[in-house]
Coordinates of C-alpha atoms in Angstrom, one line a residue:
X5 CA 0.0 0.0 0.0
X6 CA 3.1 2.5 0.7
X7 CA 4.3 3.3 -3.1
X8 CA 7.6 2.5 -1.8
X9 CA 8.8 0.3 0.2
X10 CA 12.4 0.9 0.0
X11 CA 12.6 1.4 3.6
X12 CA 10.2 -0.7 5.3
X13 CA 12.2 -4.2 3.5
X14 CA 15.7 -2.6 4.8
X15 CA 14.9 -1.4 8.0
X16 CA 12.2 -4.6 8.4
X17 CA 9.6 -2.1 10.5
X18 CA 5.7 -2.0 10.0
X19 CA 5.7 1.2 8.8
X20 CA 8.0 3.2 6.8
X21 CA 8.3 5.8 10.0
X22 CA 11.5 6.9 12.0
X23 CA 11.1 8.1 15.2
X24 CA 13.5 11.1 15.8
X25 CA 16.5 10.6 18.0
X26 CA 16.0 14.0 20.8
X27 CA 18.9 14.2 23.0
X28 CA 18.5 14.6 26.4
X29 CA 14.4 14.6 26.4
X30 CA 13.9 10.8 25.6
X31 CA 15.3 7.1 26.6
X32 CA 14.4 3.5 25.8
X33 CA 10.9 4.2 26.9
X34 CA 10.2 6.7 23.9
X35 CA 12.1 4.0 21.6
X36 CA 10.5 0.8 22.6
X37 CA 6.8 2.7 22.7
X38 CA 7.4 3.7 18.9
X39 CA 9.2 0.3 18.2
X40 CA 5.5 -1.0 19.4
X41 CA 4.0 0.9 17.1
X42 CA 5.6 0.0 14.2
X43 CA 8.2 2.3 13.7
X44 CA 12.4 2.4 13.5
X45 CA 12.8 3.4 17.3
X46 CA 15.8 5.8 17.7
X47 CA 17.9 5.6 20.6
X48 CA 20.0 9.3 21.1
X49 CA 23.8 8.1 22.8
X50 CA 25.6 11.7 22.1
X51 CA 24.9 12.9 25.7
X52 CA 25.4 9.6 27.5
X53 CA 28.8 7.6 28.3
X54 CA 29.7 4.0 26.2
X55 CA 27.7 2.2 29.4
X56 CA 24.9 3.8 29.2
X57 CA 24.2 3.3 25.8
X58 CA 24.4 -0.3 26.5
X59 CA 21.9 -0.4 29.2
X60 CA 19.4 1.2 27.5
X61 CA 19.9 -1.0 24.3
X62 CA 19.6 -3.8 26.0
X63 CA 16.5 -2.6 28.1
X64 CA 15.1 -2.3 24.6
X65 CA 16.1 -5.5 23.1
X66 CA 14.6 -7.1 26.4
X67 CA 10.7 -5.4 26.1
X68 CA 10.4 -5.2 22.2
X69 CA 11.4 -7.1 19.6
X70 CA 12.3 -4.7 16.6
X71 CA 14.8 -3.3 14.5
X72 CA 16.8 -0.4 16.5
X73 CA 18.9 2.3 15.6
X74 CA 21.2 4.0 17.7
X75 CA 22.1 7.5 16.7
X76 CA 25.7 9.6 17.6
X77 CA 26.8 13.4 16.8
X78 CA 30.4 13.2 14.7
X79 CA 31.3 16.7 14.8
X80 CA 34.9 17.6 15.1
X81 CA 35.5 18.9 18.8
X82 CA 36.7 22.2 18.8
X83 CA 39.0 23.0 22.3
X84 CA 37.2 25.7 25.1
X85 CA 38.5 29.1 24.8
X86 CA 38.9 30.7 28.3
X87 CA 38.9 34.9 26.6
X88 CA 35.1 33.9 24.7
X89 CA 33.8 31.4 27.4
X90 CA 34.5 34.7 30.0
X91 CA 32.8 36.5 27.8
X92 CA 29.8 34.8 27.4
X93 CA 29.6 34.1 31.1
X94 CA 29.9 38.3 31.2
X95 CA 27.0 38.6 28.7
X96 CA 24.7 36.3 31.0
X97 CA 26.1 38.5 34.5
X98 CA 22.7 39.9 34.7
X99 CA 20.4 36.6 34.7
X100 CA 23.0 35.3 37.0
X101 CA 22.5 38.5 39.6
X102 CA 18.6 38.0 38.8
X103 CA 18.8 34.3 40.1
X104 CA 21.2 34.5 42.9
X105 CA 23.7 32.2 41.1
X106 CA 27.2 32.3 41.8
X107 CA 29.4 33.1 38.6
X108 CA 32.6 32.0 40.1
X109 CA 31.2 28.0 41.0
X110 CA 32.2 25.8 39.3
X111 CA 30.4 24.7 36.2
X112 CA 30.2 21.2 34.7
X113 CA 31.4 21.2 30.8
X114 CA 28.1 20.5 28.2
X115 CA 28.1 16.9 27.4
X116 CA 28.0 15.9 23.9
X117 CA 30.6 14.1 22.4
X118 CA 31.0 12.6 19.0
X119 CA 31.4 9.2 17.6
X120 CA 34.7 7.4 19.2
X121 CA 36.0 4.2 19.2
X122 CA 34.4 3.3 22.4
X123 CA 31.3 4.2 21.0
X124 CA 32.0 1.8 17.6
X125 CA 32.8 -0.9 20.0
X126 CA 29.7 -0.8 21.7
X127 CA 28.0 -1.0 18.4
X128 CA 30.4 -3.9 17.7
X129 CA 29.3 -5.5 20.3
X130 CA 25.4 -5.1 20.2
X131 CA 24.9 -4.6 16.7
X132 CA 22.1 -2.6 16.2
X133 CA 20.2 -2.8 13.2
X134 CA 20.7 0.8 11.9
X135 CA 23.5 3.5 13.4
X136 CA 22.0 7.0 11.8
X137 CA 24.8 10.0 12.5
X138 CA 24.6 14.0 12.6
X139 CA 27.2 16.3 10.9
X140 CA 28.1 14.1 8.8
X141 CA 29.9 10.6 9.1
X142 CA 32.8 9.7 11.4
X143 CA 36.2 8.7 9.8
X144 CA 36.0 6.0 7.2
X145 CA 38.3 3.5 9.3
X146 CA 34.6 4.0 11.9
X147 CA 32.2 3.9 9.5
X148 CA 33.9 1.0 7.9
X149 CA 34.0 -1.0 11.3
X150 CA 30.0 -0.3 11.9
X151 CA 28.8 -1.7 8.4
X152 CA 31.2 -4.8 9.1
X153 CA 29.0 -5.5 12.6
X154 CA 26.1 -5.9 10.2
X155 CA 24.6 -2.0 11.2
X156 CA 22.8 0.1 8.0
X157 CA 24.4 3.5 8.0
X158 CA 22.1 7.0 7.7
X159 CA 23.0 10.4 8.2
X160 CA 21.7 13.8 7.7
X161 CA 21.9 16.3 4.9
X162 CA 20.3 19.7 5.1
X163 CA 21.6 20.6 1.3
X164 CA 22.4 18.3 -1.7
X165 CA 25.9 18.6 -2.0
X166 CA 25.7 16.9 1.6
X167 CA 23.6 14.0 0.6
X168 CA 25.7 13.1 -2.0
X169 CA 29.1 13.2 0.3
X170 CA 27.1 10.8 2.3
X171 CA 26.2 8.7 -0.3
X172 CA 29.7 8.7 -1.9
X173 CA 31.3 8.2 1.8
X174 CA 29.2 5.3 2.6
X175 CA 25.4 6.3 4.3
X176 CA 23.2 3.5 3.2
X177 CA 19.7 5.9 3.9
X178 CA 20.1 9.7 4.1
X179 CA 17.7 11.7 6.1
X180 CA 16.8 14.9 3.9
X181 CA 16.4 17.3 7.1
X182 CA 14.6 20.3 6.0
X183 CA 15.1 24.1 7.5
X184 CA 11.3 23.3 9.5
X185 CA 13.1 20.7 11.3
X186 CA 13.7 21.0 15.2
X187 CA 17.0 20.8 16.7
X188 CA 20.0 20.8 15.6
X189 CA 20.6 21.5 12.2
X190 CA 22.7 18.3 10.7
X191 CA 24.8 20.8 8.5
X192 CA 28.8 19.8 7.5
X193 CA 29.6 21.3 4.7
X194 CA 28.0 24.6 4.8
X195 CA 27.9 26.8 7.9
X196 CA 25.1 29.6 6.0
X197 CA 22.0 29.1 7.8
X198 CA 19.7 32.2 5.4
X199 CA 20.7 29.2 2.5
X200 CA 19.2 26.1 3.8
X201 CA 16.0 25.4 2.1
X202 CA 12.4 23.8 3.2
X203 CA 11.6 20.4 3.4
X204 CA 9.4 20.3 0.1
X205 CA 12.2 22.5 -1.9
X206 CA 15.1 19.5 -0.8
X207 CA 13.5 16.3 -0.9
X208 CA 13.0 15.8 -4.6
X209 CA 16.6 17.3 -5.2
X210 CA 18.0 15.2 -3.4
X211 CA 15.7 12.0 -4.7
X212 CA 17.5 13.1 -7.7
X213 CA 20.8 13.6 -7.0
X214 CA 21.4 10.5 -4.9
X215 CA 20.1 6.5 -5.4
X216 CA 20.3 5.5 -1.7
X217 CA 16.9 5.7 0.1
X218 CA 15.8 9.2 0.8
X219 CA 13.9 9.9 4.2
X220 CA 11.9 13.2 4.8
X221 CA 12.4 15.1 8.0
X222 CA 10.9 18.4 8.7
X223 CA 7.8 20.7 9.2
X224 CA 6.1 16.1 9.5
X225 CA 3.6 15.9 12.5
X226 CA 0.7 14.1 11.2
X227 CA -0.4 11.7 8.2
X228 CA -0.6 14.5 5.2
X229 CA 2.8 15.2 6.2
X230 CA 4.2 11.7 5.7
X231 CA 1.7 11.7 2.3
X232 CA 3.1 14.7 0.7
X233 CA 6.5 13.0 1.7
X234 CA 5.9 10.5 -0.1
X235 CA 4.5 12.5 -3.0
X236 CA 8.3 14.3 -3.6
X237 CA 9.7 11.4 -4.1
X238 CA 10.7 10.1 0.0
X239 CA 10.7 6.3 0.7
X240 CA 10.0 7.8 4.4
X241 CA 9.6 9.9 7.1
X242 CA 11.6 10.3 10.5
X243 CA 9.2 12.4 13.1
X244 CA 10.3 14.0 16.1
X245 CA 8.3 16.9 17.2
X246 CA 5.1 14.8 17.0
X247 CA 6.5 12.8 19.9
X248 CA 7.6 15.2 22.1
X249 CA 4.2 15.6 24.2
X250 CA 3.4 11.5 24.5
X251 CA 4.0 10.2 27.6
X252 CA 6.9 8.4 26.8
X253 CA 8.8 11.6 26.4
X254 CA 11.0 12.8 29.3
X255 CA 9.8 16.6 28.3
X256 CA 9.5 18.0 31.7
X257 CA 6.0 19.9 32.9
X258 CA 7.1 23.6 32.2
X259 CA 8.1 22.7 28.6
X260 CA 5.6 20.4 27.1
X261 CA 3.2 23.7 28.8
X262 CA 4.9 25.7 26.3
X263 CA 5.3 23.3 23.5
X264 CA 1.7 22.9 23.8
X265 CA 1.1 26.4 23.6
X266 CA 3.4 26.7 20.6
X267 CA 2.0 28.5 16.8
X268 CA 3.6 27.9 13.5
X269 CA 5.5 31.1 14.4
X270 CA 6.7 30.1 17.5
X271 CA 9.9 28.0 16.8
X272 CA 13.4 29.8 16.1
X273 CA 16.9 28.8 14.4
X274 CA 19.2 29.9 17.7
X275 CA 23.0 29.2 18.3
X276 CA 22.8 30.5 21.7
X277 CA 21.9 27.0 23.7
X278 CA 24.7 25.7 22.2
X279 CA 26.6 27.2 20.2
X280 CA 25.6 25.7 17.0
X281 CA 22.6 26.3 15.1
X282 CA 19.4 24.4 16.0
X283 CA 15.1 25.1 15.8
X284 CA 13.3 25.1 19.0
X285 CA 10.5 27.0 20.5
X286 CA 11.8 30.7 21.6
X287 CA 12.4 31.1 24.8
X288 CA 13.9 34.0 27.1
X289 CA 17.7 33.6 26.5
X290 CA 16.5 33.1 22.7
X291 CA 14.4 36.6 22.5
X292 CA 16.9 38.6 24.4
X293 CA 20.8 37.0 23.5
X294 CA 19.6 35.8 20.4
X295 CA 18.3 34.1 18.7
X296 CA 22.1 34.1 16.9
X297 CA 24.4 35.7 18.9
X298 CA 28.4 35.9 17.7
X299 CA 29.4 36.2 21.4
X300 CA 28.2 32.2 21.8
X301 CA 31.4 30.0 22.3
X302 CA 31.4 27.3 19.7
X303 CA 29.4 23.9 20.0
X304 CA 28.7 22.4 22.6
X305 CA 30.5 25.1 24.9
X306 CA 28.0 27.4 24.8
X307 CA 25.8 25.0 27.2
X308 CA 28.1 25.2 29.7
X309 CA 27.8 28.6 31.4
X310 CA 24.0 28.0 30.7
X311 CA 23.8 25.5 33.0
X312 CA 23.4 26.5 36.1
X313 CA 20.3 29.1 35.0
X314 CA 18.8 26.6 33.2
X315 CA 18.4 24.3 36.9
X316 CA 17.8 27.7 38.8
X317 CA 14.7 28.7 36.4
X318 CA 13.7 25.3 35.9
X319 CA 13.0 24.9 39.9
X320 CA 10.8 28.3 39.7
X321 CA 9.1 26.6 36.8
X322 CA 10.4 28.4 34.1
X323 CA 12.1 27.2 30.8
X324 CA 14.1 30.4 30.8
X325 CA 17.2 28.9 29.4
X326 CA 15.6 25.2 28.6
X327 CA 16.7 23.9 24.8
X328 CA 12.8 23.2 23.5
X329 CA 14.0 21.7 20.7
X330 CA 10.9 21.2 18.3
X331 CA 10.2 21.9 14.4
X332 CA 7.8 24.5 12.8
X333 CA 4.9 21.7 12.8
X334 CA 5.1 20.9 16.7
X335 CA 1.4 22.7 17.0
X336 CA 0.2 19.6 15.5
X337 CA 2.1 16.9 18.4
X338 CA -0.6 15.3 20.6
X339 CA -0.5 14.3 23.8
X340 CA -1.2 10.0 23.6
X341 CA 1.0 7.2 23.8
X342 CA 3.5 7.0 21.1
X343 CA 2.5 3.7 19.7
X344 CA -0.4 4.9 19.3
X345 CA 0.5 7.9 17.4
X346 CA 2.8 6.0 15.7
X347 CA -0.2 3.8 14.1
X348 CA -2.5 6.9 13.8
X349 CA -0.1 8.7 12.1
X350 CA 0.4 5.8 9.4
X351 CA -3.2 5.0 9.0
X352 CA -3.8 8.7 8.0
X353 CA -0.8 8.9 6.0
X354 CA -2.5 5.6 3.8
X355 CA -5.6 7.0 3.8
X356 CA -4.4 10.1 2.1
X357 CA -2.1 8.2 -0.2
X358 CA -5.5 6.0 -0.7
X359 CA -7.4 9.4 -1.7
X360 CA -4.7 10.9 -3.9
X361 CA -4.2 7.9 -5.8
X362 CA -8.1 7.5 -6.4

């Protein structure tokens, strides 16, 4: 019934349906749920340590049995600089005063690391059906190593000229990750943010540039979304926003209250959470630094001195300095269990194919 099926025979799922990897808002609970309902479950390991990642994978592999992918960041670290992290910490003095926090304690560094060969021997070792990457694809002696322990390989591309690097440097499926997309923008051989184009401008570019499978991603929350996918030329659709208010999700109180409350107009491309570019719904640090801001250290060390507001407004309630990561179609996430969605979202997306085609 879906007029390709590209996707569902590799990745052996019901439905032809990724569910977005969301660092730091999600676990196995969000991947085993969507897993349930027929979609590829995506497990986000750039924020957590070689033995976490294993845990969770295996608390996976023990509740559902499903194809999973495991998803890492492979961005080339860049070193902290003291003079520009000062700086930034001098540019937030004021919310620091306002919230009785202590400039001069210190301040654990942000988390996310890329792709290393602890990481590639966890994979090794558990071998999970799919390994999907953002910012491109680790060094070829890695990405080598993960197709030999059986894993499909995907990565995004937010222009053309990126999906067919991937393609020519080994990604099996390449995710086409539009400018409505939420978080962080999967960019690597571009840094211009005014030139990334829509969803329904790149997909059937990219159909056409590269033969590998082509997944949507972008501005898709319900079934007309994963239709019109189709319709440019997509063998499928990787979700993310439309999760983030099931209750699966790890989204705290405060936030899924604002993601809730969030328009089409709502959502902003910011560097100032992290340092590199990424869509979320605006926020205070967003309006008033940002949302792009040259004094932001470079990714992920902008975090850092953010870290300590962002658990001083969070126990008043406020997301003040929360990342809520979510794409320009998040007004359109529901609040029920994700396997749930995850069907209800399929069964639309047939119907509509089913009225199109008749």
């Amino acid at each position: 019934m879906w007029p390709d099926r590209r996707i569902i025979d590799l990745f052996k799922t019901e439905f032809p349906i990724v569910q977005a990897p969301m660092a730091g808002i999600m676990d196995a609970e969000l991947v085993i749920a969507a897993a349930h309902g027929g979609a590829l479950g995506s497990l986000p390991c750039a924020m957590i340590t070689a033995e976490k990642a294993r845990e969770q994978v295996n608390i996976i592999r023990q509740r559902v049995s499903a194809p999973v992918n495991m998803n890492f960041f492979c961005h080339t670290p860049v070193d902290t600089d003291p003079a520009r992290e000062a700086g930034w910490k001098a540019r937030l003095g004021g919310y620091y005063r306002e919230y009785g926090v202590d400039p001069a304690a210190p301040i654990s560094a942000a988390n996310r690391a890329p792709f290393d060969e602890a990481m590639c021997a966890v994979v090794e070792e558990l071998k999970p059906e799919v390994v999907s990457f953002h910012f491109g694809l680790p060094a070829p002696a890695l990405v080598k190593r993960v197709k030999a322990a059986g894993s499909i390989v995907m990565s995004s591309a937010t222009i053309v000229k990126e999906a067919i690097w991937l393609e020519e440097n080994g990604a099996d499926v390449i995710i086409a990750q539009g400018a409505e997309a939420g978080g962080h923008r999967g960019m690597f051989l571009t840094d211009n943010i005014a030139e990334q184009p829509g969803t329904f401008a790149l997909v059937p570019q990219m159909v056409d540039a590269v033969k590998v499978p082509v997944i949507a991603a972008g501005g898709i929350a319900d079934g007309r979304g994963i239709a019109a996918a189709f319709a440019l030329g997509a063998a499928g659709a990787q979700i993310g926003s439309a999760y983030l208010r099931c209750p699966e999700s790890k989204v705290s109180g405060p936030a899924r209250a604002a993601l809730a409350a969030a328009h089409d107009d709502t959502t902003v491309i910011t560097n100032v959470m992290t340092g590199r570019p990424a869509r979320g719904v605006a926020n205070r640090i967003m309006r008033e630094v940002g949302p792009i801001s040259p004094d932001a250290p470079a990714f992920p060390h902008a975090a850092t001195a953010l870290g300590p507001l962002k658990a001083a407004a969070e126990k008043l309630g406020k997301v003040d300095f929360t990342n809520l990561w979510a794409g320009q179609a998040v007004r359109l996430g529901r609040e029920m269990p994700a396997a749930e969605l995850t069907r209800s979202l399929a069964n639309a997306a047939l119907a509509r194919l089913s009225a199109l085609g008749g």
